[in-house]
C-alpha positions as YAML, in Angstrom:
chain: A
units: angstrom
residues:
- id: 1
  name: UNK
  ca: [19.57, 3.09, 2.12]
- id: 2
  name: UNK
  ca: [20.59, 6.34, 0.20]
- id: 3
  name: UNK
  ca: [17.28, 7.68, 1.17]
- id: 4
  name: UNK
  ca: [17.94, 7.10, 4.81]
- id: 5
  name: UNK
  ca: [21.37, 8.48, 4.83]
- id: 6
  name: UNK
  ca: [20.08, 11.56, 2.98]
- id: 7
  name: UNK
  ca: [17.31, 11.62, 5.50]
- id: 8
  name: UNK
  ca: [19.85, 11.85, 8.45]
- id: 9
  name: UNK
  ca: [22.24, 14.33, 6.99]
- id: 10
  name: UNK
  ca: [19.30, 16.63, 6.31]
- id: 11
  name: UNK
  ca: [17.74, 16.31, 9.69]
- id: 12
  name: UNK
  ca: [21.17, 16.79, 11.29]
- id: 13
  name: UNK
  ca: [21.77, 19.98, 9.02]
- id: 14
  name: UNK
  ca: [18.31, 21.53, 10.04]
- id: 15
  name: UNK
  ca: [18.39, 20.85, 13.60]
- id: 16
  name: UNK
  ca: [21.88, 22.40, 14.00]
- id: 17
  name: UNK
  ca: [20.72, 25.55, 11.79]
- id: 18
  name: UNK
  ca: [17.57, 25.90, 13.84]
- id: 19
  name: UNK
  ca: [19.13, 25.37, 17.29]
- id: 20
  name: UNK
  ca: [21.78, 27.70, 16.50]
- id: 21
  name: UNK
  ca: [19.65, 30.31, 15.35]
- id: 22
  name: UNK
  ca: [16.87, 30.07, 18.08]
- id: 23
  name: UNK
  ca: [19.44, 29.64, 21.22]
- id: 24
  name: UNK
  ca: [22.78, 29.81, 20.10]
- id: 25
  name: UNK
  ca: [23.38, 33.34, 20.65]
- id: 26
  name: UNK
  ca: [20.62, 33.80, 23.04]
- id: 27
  name: UNK
  ca: [21.16, 34.70, 26.87]
- id: 28
  name: UNK
  ca: [18.07, 32.45, 28.17]
- id: 29
  name: UNK
  ca: [18.35, 30.18, 30.87]
- id: 30
  name: UNK
  ca: [20.27, 26.70, 30.07]
- id: 31
  name: UNK
  ca: [17.11, 24.67, 30.77]
- id: 32
  name: UNK
  ca: [15.22, 26.36, 28.14]
- id: 33
  name: UNK
  ca: [18.00, 25.86, 25.63]
- id: 34
  name: UNK
  ca: [18.16, 22.18, 26.25]
- id: 35
  name: UNK
  ca: [14.41, 21.99, 26.06]
- id: 36
  name: UNK
  ca: [14.05, 23.93, 22.73]
- id: 37
  name: UNK
  ca: [17.12, 21.75, 21.31]
- id: 38
  name: UNK
  ca: [15.30, 18.51, 22.21]
- id: 39
  name: UNK
  ca: [12.13, 19.59, 20.60]
- id: 40
  name: UNK
  ca: [13.82, 20.37, 17.34]
- id: 41
  name: UNK
  ca: [15.85, 17.27, 17.20]
- id: 42
  name: UNK
  ca: [12.86, 15.10, 18.15]
- id: 43
  name: UNK
  ca: [10.73, 17.07, 15.34]
- id: 44
  name: UNK
  ca: [13.27, 16.30, 12.53]
- id: 45
  name: UNK
  ca: [14.16, 12.86, 13.76]
- id: 46
  name: UNK
  ca: [10.16, 11.96, 14.23]
- id: 47
  name: UNK
  ca: [9.87, 9.97, 10.78]
- id: 48
  name: UNK
  ca: [12.46, 7.77, 12.11]
- id: 49
  name: UNK
  ca: [11.18, 7.45, 15.48]
- id: 50
  name: UNK
  ca: [7.82, 6.41, 14.04]
- id: 51
  name: UNK
  ca: [9.49, 3.88, 11.76]
- id: 52
  name: UNK
  ca: [10.99, 2.38, 14.80]
- id: 53
  name: UNK
  ca: [7.86, 2.48, 16.83]
- id: 54
  name: UNK
  ca: [6.12, 0.23, 13.95]
- id: 55
  name: UNK
  ca: [8.60, -2.75, 15.06]
- id: 56
  name: UNK
  ca: [7.23, -2.62, 18.76]
- id: 57
  name: UNK
  ca: [5.20, -5.91, 18.87]
- id: 58
  name: UNK
  ca: [1.57, -5.56, 19.94]
- id: 59
  name: UNK
  ca: [1.83, -1.87, 20.45]
- id: 60
  name: UNK
  ca: [-1.92, -0.88, 21.15]
- id: 61
  name: UNK
  ca: [-3.32, 1.14, 18.20]
- id: 62
  name: UNK
  ca: [-4.54, 4.17, 20.11]
- id: 63
  name: UNK
  ca: [-0.93, 4.71, 21.37]
- id: 64
  name: UNK
  ca: [0.34, 4.39, 17.85]
- id: 65
  name: UNK
  ca: [-1.92, 6.80, 16.50]
- id: 66
  name: UNK
  ca: [-1.51, 9.37, 19.25]
- id: 67
  name: UNK
  ca: [2.21, 9.01, 18.81]
- id: 68
  name: UNK
  ca: [2.08, 9.00, 14.87]
- id: 69
  name: UNK
  ca: [-0.10, 12.43, 14.75]
- id: 70
  name: UNK
  ca: [1.82, 14.16, 17.61]
- id: 71
  name: UNK
  ca: [5.45, 13.52, 16.12]
- id: 72
  name: UNK
  ca: [4.41, 14.13, 12.70]
- id: 73
  name: UNK
  ca: [2.73, 17.40, 13.66]
- id: 74
  name: UNK
  ca: [5.95, 18.11, 15.58]
- id: 75
  name: UNK
  ca: [7.83, 17.51, 12.36]
- id: 76
  name: UNK
  ca: [5.71, 19.74, 10.36]
- id: 77
  name: UNK
  ca: [6.05, 22.67, 12.86]
- id: 78
  name: UNK
  ca: [9.86, 22.28, 12.76]
- id: 79
  name: UNK
  ca: [9.96, 22.32, 8.92]
- id: 80
  name: UNK
  ca: [7.66, 25.34, 8.96]
- id: 81
  name: UNK
  ca: [9.68, 27.18, 11.68]
- id: 82
  name: UNK
  ca: [13.04, 26.27, 9.68]
- id: 83
  name: UNK
  ca: [11.64, 27.90, 6.50]
- id: 84
  name: UNK
  ca: [10.50, 30.84, 8.61]
- id: 85
  name: UNK
  ca: [13.68, 31.59, 10.06]
- id: 86
  name: UNK
  ca: [15.69, 31.42, 6.77]
- id: 87
  name: UNK
  ca: [13.18, 33.61, 5.21]
- id: 88
  name: UNK
  ca: [13.51, 36.02, 8.17]
- id: 89
  name: UNK
  ca: [17.30, 36.12, 8.05]
- id: 90
  name: UNK
  ca: [17.45, 36.63, 4.40]
- id: 91
  name: UNK
  ca: [15.03, 39.64, 4.89]
- id: 92
  name: UNK
  ca: [16.63, 40.95, 7.80]
- id: 93
  name: UNK
  ca: [20.07, 40.92, 6.36]
- id: 94
  name: UNK
  ca: [18.87, 42.74, 3.21]
- id: 95
  name: UNK
  ca: [17.11, 45.57, 5.44]
- id: 96
  name: UNK
  ca: [20.29, 45.74, 7.56]
- id: 97
  name: UNK
  ca: [22.53, 45.86, 4.47]
- id: 98
  name: UNK
  ca: [20.46, 48.73, 2.95]
- id: 99
  name: UNK
  ca: [20.60, 50.81, 6.14]
- id: 100
  name: UNK
  ca: [24.36, 50.48, 6.36]
- id: 101
  name: UNK
  ca: [24.54, 51.59, 2.88]
- id: 102
  name: UNK
  ca: [22.24, 54.68, 3.43]
- id: 103
  name: UNK
  ca: [24.59, 55.48, 6.62]
- id: 104
  name: UNK
  ca: [21.43, 55.19, 8.88]
- id: 105
  name: UNK
  ca: [21.43, 54.21, 12.62]
- id: 106
  name: UNK
  ca: [21.53, 50.23, 12.44]
- id: 107
  name: UNK
  ca: [21.20, 49.29, 15.89]
- id: 108
  name: UNK
  ca: [17.34, 48.60, 16.10]
- id: 109
  name: UNK
  ca: [17.77, 46.44, 13.06]
- id: 110
  name: UNK
  ca: [21.17, 45.14, 13.85]
- id: 111
  name: UNK
  ca: [21.10, 41.03, 13.73]
- id: 112
  name: UNK
  ca: [23.78, 40.92, 16.45]
- id: 113
  name: UNK
  ca: [21.84, 42.64, 18.85]
- id: 114
  name: UNK
  ca: [20.71, 39.91, 21.35]
- id: 115
  name: UNK
  ca: [17.45, 41.70, 22.14]
- id: 116
  name: UNK
  ca: [16.56, 42.04, 18.60]
- id: 117
  name: UNK
  ca: [17.30, 38.23, 17.97]
- id: 118
  name: UNK
  ca: [15.30, 37.26, 21.01]
- id: 119
  name: UNK
  ca: [12.35, 39.37, 20.02]
- id: 120
  name: UNK
  ca: [12.32, 38.19, 16.29]
- id: 121
  name: UNK
  ca: [13.04, 34.62, 17.31]
- id: 122
  name: UNK
  ca: [9.78, 35.06, 19.50]
- id: 123
  name: UNK
  ca: [7.89, 36.55, 16.64]
- id: 124
  name: UNK
  ca: [9.09, 33.76, 14.21]
- id: 125
  name: UNK
  ca: [8.09, 30.80, 16.80]
- id: 126
  name: UNK
  ca: [4.42, 32.39, 17.16]
- id: 127
  name: UNK
  ca: [4.08, 32.63, 13.64]
- id: 128
  name: UNK
  ca: [5.03, 29.05, 12.86]
- id: 129
  name: UNK
  ca: [2.53, 28.00, 15.77]
- id: 130
  name: UNK
  ca: [-0.11, 29.76, 13.98]
- id: 131
  name: UNK
  ca: [0.78, 28.43, 10.44]
- id: 132
  name: UNK
  ca: [0.96, 24.85, 11.68]
- id: 133
  name: UNK
  ca: [-2.49, 25.25, 13.31]
- id: 134
  name: UNK
  ca: [-3.64, 26.41, 10.04]
- id: 135
  name: UNK
  ca: [-1.96, 23.60, 8.24]
- id: 136
  name: UNK
  ca: [-3.51, 20.85, 10.65]
- id: 137
  name: UNK
  ca: [-6.93, 22.55, 9.76]
- id: 138
  name: UNK
  ca: [-6.45, 21.85, 5.97]
- id: 139
  name: UNK
  ca: [-4.96, 18.58, 6.51]
- id: 140
  name: UNK
  ca: [-7.79, 17.19, 8.29]
- id: 141
  name: UNK
  ca: [-10.41, 19.03, 6.11]
- id: 142
  name: UNK
  ca: [-12.43, 17.30, 3.55]
- id: 143
  name: UNK
  ca: [-11.00, 17.41, 0.50]
- id: 144
  name: UNK
  ca: [-12.64, 19.95, -1.95]
- id: 145
  name: UNK
  ca: [-14.13, 18.61, -5.21]
- id: 146
  name: UNK
  ca: [-12.36, 20.07, -8.22]
- id: 147
  name: UNK
  ca: [-14.51, 20.26, -11.49]
- id: 148
  name: UNK
  ca: [-12.96, 19.75, -14.85]
- id: 149
  name: UNK
  ca: [-14.70, 19.54, -18.33]
- id: 150
  name: UNK
  ca: [-12.67, 17.76, -20.98]
- id: 151
  name: UNK
  ca: [-13.77, 18.14, -24.54]
- id: 152
  name: UNK
  ca: [-12.85, 15.69, -27.38]
- id: 153
  name: UNK
  ca: [-14.20, 14.96, -30.93]
- id: 154
  name: UNK
  ca: [-13.22, 11.25, -30.30]
- id: 155
  name: UNK
  ca: [-15.37, 10.95, -27.18]
- id: 156
  name: UNK
  ca: [-18.57, 8.94, -28.54]
- id: 157
  name: UNK
  ca: [-20.38, 9.22, -25.18]
- id: 158
  name: UNK
  ca: [-20.42, 11.61, -22.19]
- id: 159
  name: UNK
  ca: [-18.88, 10.18, -19.07]
- id: 160
  name: UNK
  ca: [-18.04, 11.23, -15.63]
- id: 161
  name: UNK
  ca: [-14.95, 10.13, -13.90]
- id: 162
  name: UNK
  ca: [-14.06, 10.89, -10.35]
- id: 163
  name: UNK
  ca: [-10.21, 10.73, -9.49]
- id: 164
  name: UNK
  ca: [-9.06, 10.22, -5.88]
- id: 165
  name: UNK
  ca: [-5.42, 10.04, -5.24]
- id: 166
  name: UNK
  ca: [-2.71, 9.70, -2.56]
- id: 167
  name: UNK
  ca: [-5.10, 8.58, 0.07]
- id: 168
  name: UNK
  ca: [-2.34, 6.91, 2.07]
- id: 169
  name: UNK
  ca: [-4.36, 4.82, 4.11]
- id: 170
  name: UNK
  ca: [-2.23, 3.31, 7.41]
- id: 171
  name: UNK
  ca: [-3.23, 2.23, 10.77]
- id: 172
  name: UNK
  ca: [-3.30, 5.75, 12.02]
- id: 173
  name: UNK
  ca: [-6.06, 6.94, 9.45]
- id: 174
  name: UNK
  ca: [-9.11, 7.67, 11.06]
- id: 175
  name: UNK
  ca: [-12.09, 5.36, 9.67]
- id: 176
  name: UNK
  ca: [-14.75, 8.25, 9.74]
- id: 177
  name: UNK
  ca: [-12.45, 10.26, 7.29]
- id: 178
  name: UNK
  ca: [-12.54, 7.43, 4.91]
- id: 179
  name: UNK
  ca: [-16.29, 7.38, 5.19]
- id: 180
  name: UNK
  ca: [-16.61, 11.11, 4.62]
- id: 181
  name: UNK
  ca: [-14.66, 10.95, 1.58]
- id: 182
  name: UNK
  ca: [-16.42, 8.00, 0.38]
- id: 183
  name: UNK
  ca: [-19.67, 9.84, 0.96]
- id: 184
  name: UNK
  ca: [-18.46, 12.71, -0.59]
- id: 185
  name: UNK
  ca: [-17.50, 10.63, -3.62]
- id: 186
  name: UNK
  ca: [-20.80, 8.83, -3.84]
- id: 187
  name: UNK
  ca: [-22.81, 11.91, -3.83]
- id: 188
  name: UNK
  ca: [-21.12, 13.21, -6.85]
- id: 189
  name: UNK
  ca: [-22.63, 10.13, -8.84]
- id: 190
  name: UNK
  ca: [-19.53, 9.23, -10.95]
- id: 191
  name: UNK
  ca: [-19.86, 6.67, -13.80]
- id: 192
  name: UNK
  ca: [-16.16, 5.56, -12.93]
- id: 193
  name: UNK
  ca: [-13.91, 5.88, -10.06]
- id: 194
  name: UNK
  ca: [-10.19, 5.73, -10.52]
- id: 195
  name: UNK
  ca: [-7.68, 5.71, -7.52]
- id: 196
  name: UNK
  ca: [-4.20, 7.02, -9.03]
- id: 197
  name: UNK
  ca: [-1.84, 5.26, -6.43]
- id: 198
  name: UNK
  ca: [-0.68, 5.64, -2.82]
- id: 199
  name: UNK
  ca: [-4.06, 4.25, -1.71]
- id: 200
  name: UNK
  ca: [-2.21, 1.95, 0.61]
- id: 201
  name: UNK
  ca: [0.56, 3.06, 2.87]
- id: 202
  name: UNK
  ca: [0.76, 0.03, 5.39]
- id: 203
  name: UNK
  ca: [0.58, -3.45, 6.21]
- id: 204
  name: UNK
  ca: [-2.59, -4.30, 4.76]
- id: 205
  name: UNK
  ca: [-3.47, -6.81, 7.70]
- id: 206
  name: UNK
  ca: [-3.46, -3.45, 9.88]
- id: 207
  name: UNK
  ca: [-6.02, -1.35, 7.69]
- id: 208
  name: UNK
  ca: [-9.02, -3.74, 7.36]
- id: 209
  name: UNK
  ca: [-11.38, -1.33, 9.06]
- id: 210
  name: UNK
  ca: [-10.32, 1.36, 6.91]
- id: 211
  name: UNK
  ca: [-10.22, -0.54, 3.64]
- id: 212
  name: UNK
  ca: [-13.81, -1.78, 4.73]
- id: 213
  name: UNK
  ca: [-14.86, 1.81, 4.51]
- id: 214
  name: UNK
  ca: [-13.24, 2.56, 1.25]
- id: 215
  name: UNK
  ca: [-15.11, -0.60, -0.20]
- id: 216
  name: UNK
  ca: [-18.37, 1.42, -0.12]
- id: 217
  name: UNK
  ca: [-17.15, 3.29, -3.03]
- id: 218
  name: UNK
  ca: [-19.66, 3.14, -5.71]
- id: 219
  name: UNK
  ca: [-19.79, 3.49, -9.73]
- id: 220
  name: UNK
  ca: [-21.91, 1.75, -12.26]
- id: 221
  name: UNK
  ca: [-18.94, 1.21, -14.62]
- id: 222
  name: UNK
  ca: [-16.52, 0.18, -11.88]
- id: 223
  name: UNK
  ca: [-13.55, 1.48, -9.64]
- id: 224
  name: UNK
  ca: [-10.19, 1.09, -11.03]
- id: 225
  name: UNK
  ca: [-6.80, 1.37, -9.18]
- id: 226
  name: UNK
  ca: [-3.01, 1.50, -9.91]
- id: 227
  name: UNK
  ca: [-0.10, 1.26, -7.82]
- id: 228
  name: UNK
  ca: [1.78, 4.18, -6.52]
- id: 229
  name: UNK
  ca: [5.51, 4.03, -4.90]
- id: 230
  name: UNK
  ca: [4.02, 3.47, -1.27]
- id: 231
  name: UNK
  ca: [2.00, 0.28, -2.45]
- id: 232
  name: UNK
  ca: [5.66, -0.99, -3.85]
- id: 233
  name: UNK
  ca: [7.00, -0.10, -0.36]
- id: 234
  name: UNK
  ca: [4.14, -1.91, 1.39]
- id: 235
  name: UNK
  ca: [4.46, -5.05, -0.87]
- id: 236
  name: UNK
  ca: [2.65, -4.35, -4.06]
- id: 237
  name: UNK
  ca: [1.37, -8.10, -4.19]
- id: 238
  name: UNK
  ca: [-0.57, -7.76, -0.81]
- id: 239
  name: UNK
  ca: [-1.84, -4.39, -1.77]
- id: 240
  name: UNK
  ca: [-3.06, -5.69, -5.38]
- id: 241
  name: UNK
  ca: [-4.88, -8.53, -3.62]
- id: 242
  name: UNK
  ca: [-6.52, -6.19, -1.09]
- id: 243
  name: UNK
  ca: [-7.64, -3.67, -3.72]
- id: 244
  name: UNK
  ca: [-8.96, -6.79, -5.84]
- id: 245
  name: UNK
  ca: [-10.76, -8.35, -2.84]
- id: 246
  name: UNK
  ca: [-12.50, -5.10, -2.11]
- id: 247
  name: UNK
  ca: [-13.96, -5.02, -5.90]
- id: 248
  name: UNK
  ca: [-11.48, -2.75, -7.15]
- id: 249
  name: UNK
  ca: [-10.09, -3.38, -10.64]
- id: 250
  name: UNK
  ca: [-6.25, -3.06, -10.51]
- id: 251
  name: UNK
  ca: [-4.42, -1.98, -13.73]
- id: 252
  name: UNK
  ca: [-0.95, -3.08, -14.27]
- id: 253
  name: UNK
  ca: [-0.01, -2.55, -17.84]
- id: 254
  name: UNK
  ca: [-3.50, -3.20, -19.23]
- id: 255
  name: UNK
  ca: [-6.93, -1.69, -19.29]
- id: 256
  name: UNK
  ca: [-10.47, -1.84, -20.66]
- id: 257
  name: UNK
  ca: [-13.23, -0.04, -22.57]
- id: 258
  name: UNK
  ca: [-16.16, 1.56, -20.31]
- id: 259
  name: UNK
  ca: [-19.21, -0.06, -21.36]
- id: 260
  name: UNK
  ca: [-20.32, 0.49, -24.78]
- id: 261
  name: UNK
  ca: [-18.20, 3.55, -25.29]
- id: 262
  name: UNK
  ca: [-14.97, 4.05, -27.28]
- id: 263
  name: UNK
  ca: [-13.31, 5.24, -23.84]
- id: 264
  name: UNK
  ca: [-10.58, 3.08, -22.68]
- id: 265
  name: UNK
  ca: [-8.92, 3.37, -19.15]
- id: 266
  name: UNK
  ca: [-5.59, 1.99, -18.48]
- id: 267
  name: UNK
  ca: [-3.06, 1.81, -15.94]
- id: 268
  name: UNK
  ca: [0.68, 1.31, -15.35]
- id: 269
  name: UNK
  ca: [2.97, 0.58, -12.58]
- id: 270
  name: UNK
  ca: [4.77, 3.55, -10.85]
- id: 271
  name: UNK
  ca: [7.83, 4.57, -12.71]
- id: 272
  name: UNK
  ca: [9.77, 5.63, -10.05]
- id: 273
  name: UNK
  ca: [9.93, 2.19, -8.39]
- id: 274
  name: UNK
  ca: [8.93, -0.08, -11.50]
- id: 275
  name: UNK
  ca: [10.10, 1.87, -14.42]
- id: 276
  name: UNK
  ca: [11.69, -1.42, -16.24]
- id: 277
  name: UNK
  ca: [8.24, -3.20, -15.71]
- id: 278
  name: UNK
  ca: [6.14, -0.31, -17.64]
- id: 279
  name: UNK
  ca: [4.83, -1.71, -20.95]
- id: 280
  name: UNK
  ca: [2.85, 0.83, -22.97]
- id: 281
  name: UNK
  ca: [2.51, -1.40, -26.16]
- id: 282
  name: UNK
  ca: [0.69, -3.86, -23.90]
- id: 283
  name: UNK
  ca: [-1.21, -1.49, -22.21]
- id: 284
  name: UNK
  ca: [-2.81, 0.03, -25.48]
- id: 285
  name: UNK
  ca: [-2.48, -3.27, -27.64]
- id: 286
  name: UNK
  ca: [-6.27, -3.48, -27.92]
- id: 287
  name: UNK
  ca: [-7.12, -0.12, -28.77]
- id: 288
  name: UNK
  ca: [-7.19, 1.78, -32.04]
- id: 289
  name: UNK
  ca: [-6.56, 5.14, -33.05]
- id: 290
  name: UNK
  ca: [-9.97, 6.73, -32.82]
- id: 291
  name: UNK
  ca: [-10.51, 5.34, -29.44]
- id: 292
  name: UNK
  ca: [-10.23, 7.88, -26.41]
- id: 293
  name: UNK
  ca: [-7.56, 6.63, -24.40]
- id: 294
  name: UNK
  ca: [-6.99, 7.46, -20.83]
- id: 295
  name: UNK
  ca: [-3.81, 6.46, -18.83]
- id: 296
  name: UNK
  ca: [-3.50, 6.22, -15.31]
- id: 297
  name: UNK
  ca: [0.03, 7.01, -14.04]
- id: 298
  name: UNK
  ca: [0.82, 7.71, -10.58]
- id: 299
  name: UNK
  ca: [3.85, 9.94, -11.63]
- id: 300
  name: UNK
  ca: [3.00, 12.66, -13.78]
- id: 301
  name: UNK
  ca: [6.34, 13.00, -15.58]
- id: 302
  name: UNK
  ca: [5.75, 9.88, -17.70]
- id: 303
  name: UNK
  ca: [3.85, 12.44, -19.64]
- id: 304
  name: UNK
  ca: [6.94, 13.98, -21.31]
- id: 305
  name: UNK
  ca: [7.55, 10.51, -23.05]
- id: 306
  name: UNK
  ca: [4.00, 10.03, -24.52]
- id: 307
  name: UNK
  ca: [2.43, 11.43, -27.66]
- id: 308
  name: UNK
  ca: [-1.15, 12.06, -28.47]
- id: 309
  name: UNK
  ca: [-0.90, 9.02, -31.00]
- id: 310
  name: UNK
  ca: [-0.86, 6.82, -27.99]
- id: 311
  name: UNK
  ca: [-2.93, 8.48, -25.34]
- id: 312
  name: UNK
  ca: [-5.30, 11.50, -24.91]
- id: 313
  name: UNK
  ca: [-5.46, 12.15, -21.21]
- id: 314
  name: UNK
  ca: [-3.31, 11.17, -18.38]
- id: 315
  name: UNK
  ca: [-4.37, 11.17, -14.62]
- id: 316
  name: UNK
  ca: [-1.62, 11.43, -12.01]
- id: 317
  name: UNK
  ca: [-1.13, 12.15, -8.38]
- id: 318
  name: UNK
  ca: [1.78, 11.57, -6.23]
- id: 319
  name: UNK
  ca: [3.22, 15.41, -5.60]
- id: 320
  name: UNK
  ca: [0.58, 16.31, -3.13]
- id: 321
  name: UNK
  ca: [0.77, 19.68, -4.77]
- id: 322
  name: UNK
  ca: [3.80, 20.22, -2.41]
- id: 323
  name: UNK
  ca: [1.56, 19.50, 0.56]
- id: 324
  name: UNK
  ca: [3.63, 22.11, 2.90]
- id: 325
  name: UNK
  ca: [4.75, 25.29, 1.42]
- id: 326
  name: UNK
  ca: [7.84, 25.94, 0.55]
- id: 327
  name: UNK
  ca: [8.04, 22.36, 0.03]
- id: 328
  name: UNK
  ca: [6.34, 23.04, -3.14]
- id: 329
  name: UNK
  ca: [9.56, 24.12, -4.89]
- id: 330
  name: UNK
  ca: [11.50, 21.04, -4.41]
- id: 331
  name: UNK
  ca: [8.63, 19.08, -5.20]
- id: 332
  name: UNK
  ca: [7.93, 21.09, -8.78]
- id: 333
  name: UNK
  ca: [11.65, 20.85, -9.62]
- id: 334
  name: UNK
  ca: [11.66, 16.79, -9.04]
- id: 335
  name: UNK
  ca: [8.14, 16.34, -10.77]
- id: 336
  name: UNK
  ca: [7.66, 19.48, -13.26]
- id: 337
  name: UNK
  ca: [4.23, 19.30, -12.83]
- id: 338
  name: UNK
  ca: [2.78, 19.98, -9.54]
- id: 339
  name: UNK
  ca: [-0.96, 20.15, -9.54]
- id: 340
  name: UNK
  ca: [-3.79, 21.13, -12.08]
- id: 341
  name: UNK
  ca: [-3.94, 20.74, -15.86]
- id: 342
  name: UNK
  ca: [-1.40, 20.67, -18.20]
- id: 343
  name: UNK
  ca: [-0.80, 20.10, -22.23]
- id: 344
  name: UNK
  ca: [1.93, 18.12, -22.76]
- id: 345
  name: UNK
  ca: [3.00, 17.11, -26.32]
- id: 346
  name: UNK
  ca: [-0.69, 17.65, -27.03]
- id: 347
  name: UNK
  ca: [-1.63, 15.10, -24.21]
- id: 348
  name: UNK
  ca: [-4.02, 16.39, -21.39]
- id: 349
  name: UNK
  ca: [-2.52, 15.94, -18.18]
- id: 350
  name: UNK
  ca: [-4.17, 16.36, -14.85]
- id: 351
  name: UNK
  ca: [-2.50, 16.09, -11.64]
- id: 352
  name: UNK
  ca: [-4.42, 15.85, -8.49]
- id: 353
  name: UNK
  ca: [-3.14, 17.26, -5.04]
- id: 354
  name: UNK
  ca: [-4.38, 14.13, -3.48]
- id: 355
  name: UNK
  ca: [-6.97, 13.30, -0.77]
- id: 356
  name: UNK
  ca: [-4.82, 12.51, 1.91]
- id: 357
  name: UNK
  ca: [-1.33, 13.40, 3.41]
- id: 358
  name: UNK
  ca: [2.00, 11.70, 3.99]
- id: 359
  name: UNK
  ca: [3.71, 12.22, 6.96]
- id: 360
  name: UNK
  ca: [2.19, 15.15, 8.93]
- id: 361
  name: UNK
  ca: [-1.56, 15.53, 8.39]
- id: 362
  name: UNK
  ca: [-0.86, 19.08, 7.54]
- id: 363
  name: UNK
  ca: [-1.36, 21.09, 4.19]
- id: 364
  name: UNK
  ca: [-0.11, 24.84, 3.49]
- id: 365
  name: UNK
  ca: [-1.07, 26.33, 0.35]
- id: 366
  name: UNK
  ca: [-1.78, 22.97, -1.21]
- id: 367
  name: UNK
  ca: [-5.55, 21.76, -0.07]
- id: 368
  name: UNK
  ca: [-6.45, 18.39, -0.59]
- id: 369
  name: UNK
  ca: [-8.81, 17.56, -3.63]
- id: 370
  name: UNK
  ca: [-10.79, 15.07, -5.28]
- id: 371
  name: UNK
  ca: [-11.18, 15.94, -8.90]
- id: 372
  name: UNK
  ca: [-14.56, 15.33, -10.86]
- id: 373
  name: UNK
  ca: [-13.78, 14.96, -14.79]
- id: 374
  name: UNK
  ca: [-16.55, 15.41, -17.19]
- id: 375
  name: UNK
  ca: [-15.43, 13.74, -20.47]
- id: 376
  name: UNK
  ca: [-18.11, 15.53, -23.09]
- id: 377
  name: UNK
  ca: [-18.61, 14.66, -26.85]
- id: 378
  name: UNK
  ca: [-17.71, 17.67, -28.77]
...
């Protein structure tokens, strides 16, 4: 309920600021003002509208998919537009203030000049459209493969792990996209595949075709999955059963050794939704000090509470790398570890930007990825 009210407050505030900035001081026709205001409000409230549409009985999938992508794309556009408007006004008032201090003619840079404001608004809208188009291109683009080599004297045999995170599979996810990602993953010939949460983001009954495509993932030593916050939101028990029925090994406060190596892969529940259910003692109970221990944790911030005596490598996702700039700044503030490689208390942490998207199928300065990790005996 807190998140609902927080969302409504943010949506109202951003709508008011955007509308007032774009048309509040303009002399354009009233019909244009109403049209722009309506688009902005619909864009900011689109996530709520989509949630309401999900309750419409027997809505055709093609209709839902069209509305889902259209409305969420409008949300992404409104977010980018809002960010550009704020950035423009900050820069504009700095320039205006400097000109006044220098006793120069400020008419051509005066924010109160309606002609200046209308031209500036047009420029910002065009830039927002261009940024949205580019973000949509990056959102639908096949995830890039990021290669990381990890060396350790504790590793007794080289192993190749492929990490796929945050697919966010829902009824609007294109089956062909899942097939493309699966094909890309299989061509890398990993020994192990790990899915680090938010794989499922819908009622499992409605994504059977997508899950059938994901089932084609292949790795000789197995495919492991853990829960993310969105599996929790969409019934963790149904998600667990669906993953296990598709031959994925679901890790929940447990793990196992890979083949005849001393490499141990384990997983815990999402700390944001089931923190009280995390049991690290049980997770690593069968391991010894000289074993190379890997922990799959959807949320990377768990690493702050770990030590190298317990775990050597943590693989996480959740952040999407910020997904749409400048949302990066809020995501980093909340999670501390945005994307890439970190050393935390001598524990190696790898955070994926994810292979999918949540909400708008858009990415701006945060391209999707799958991570190929080569564990190499030092």
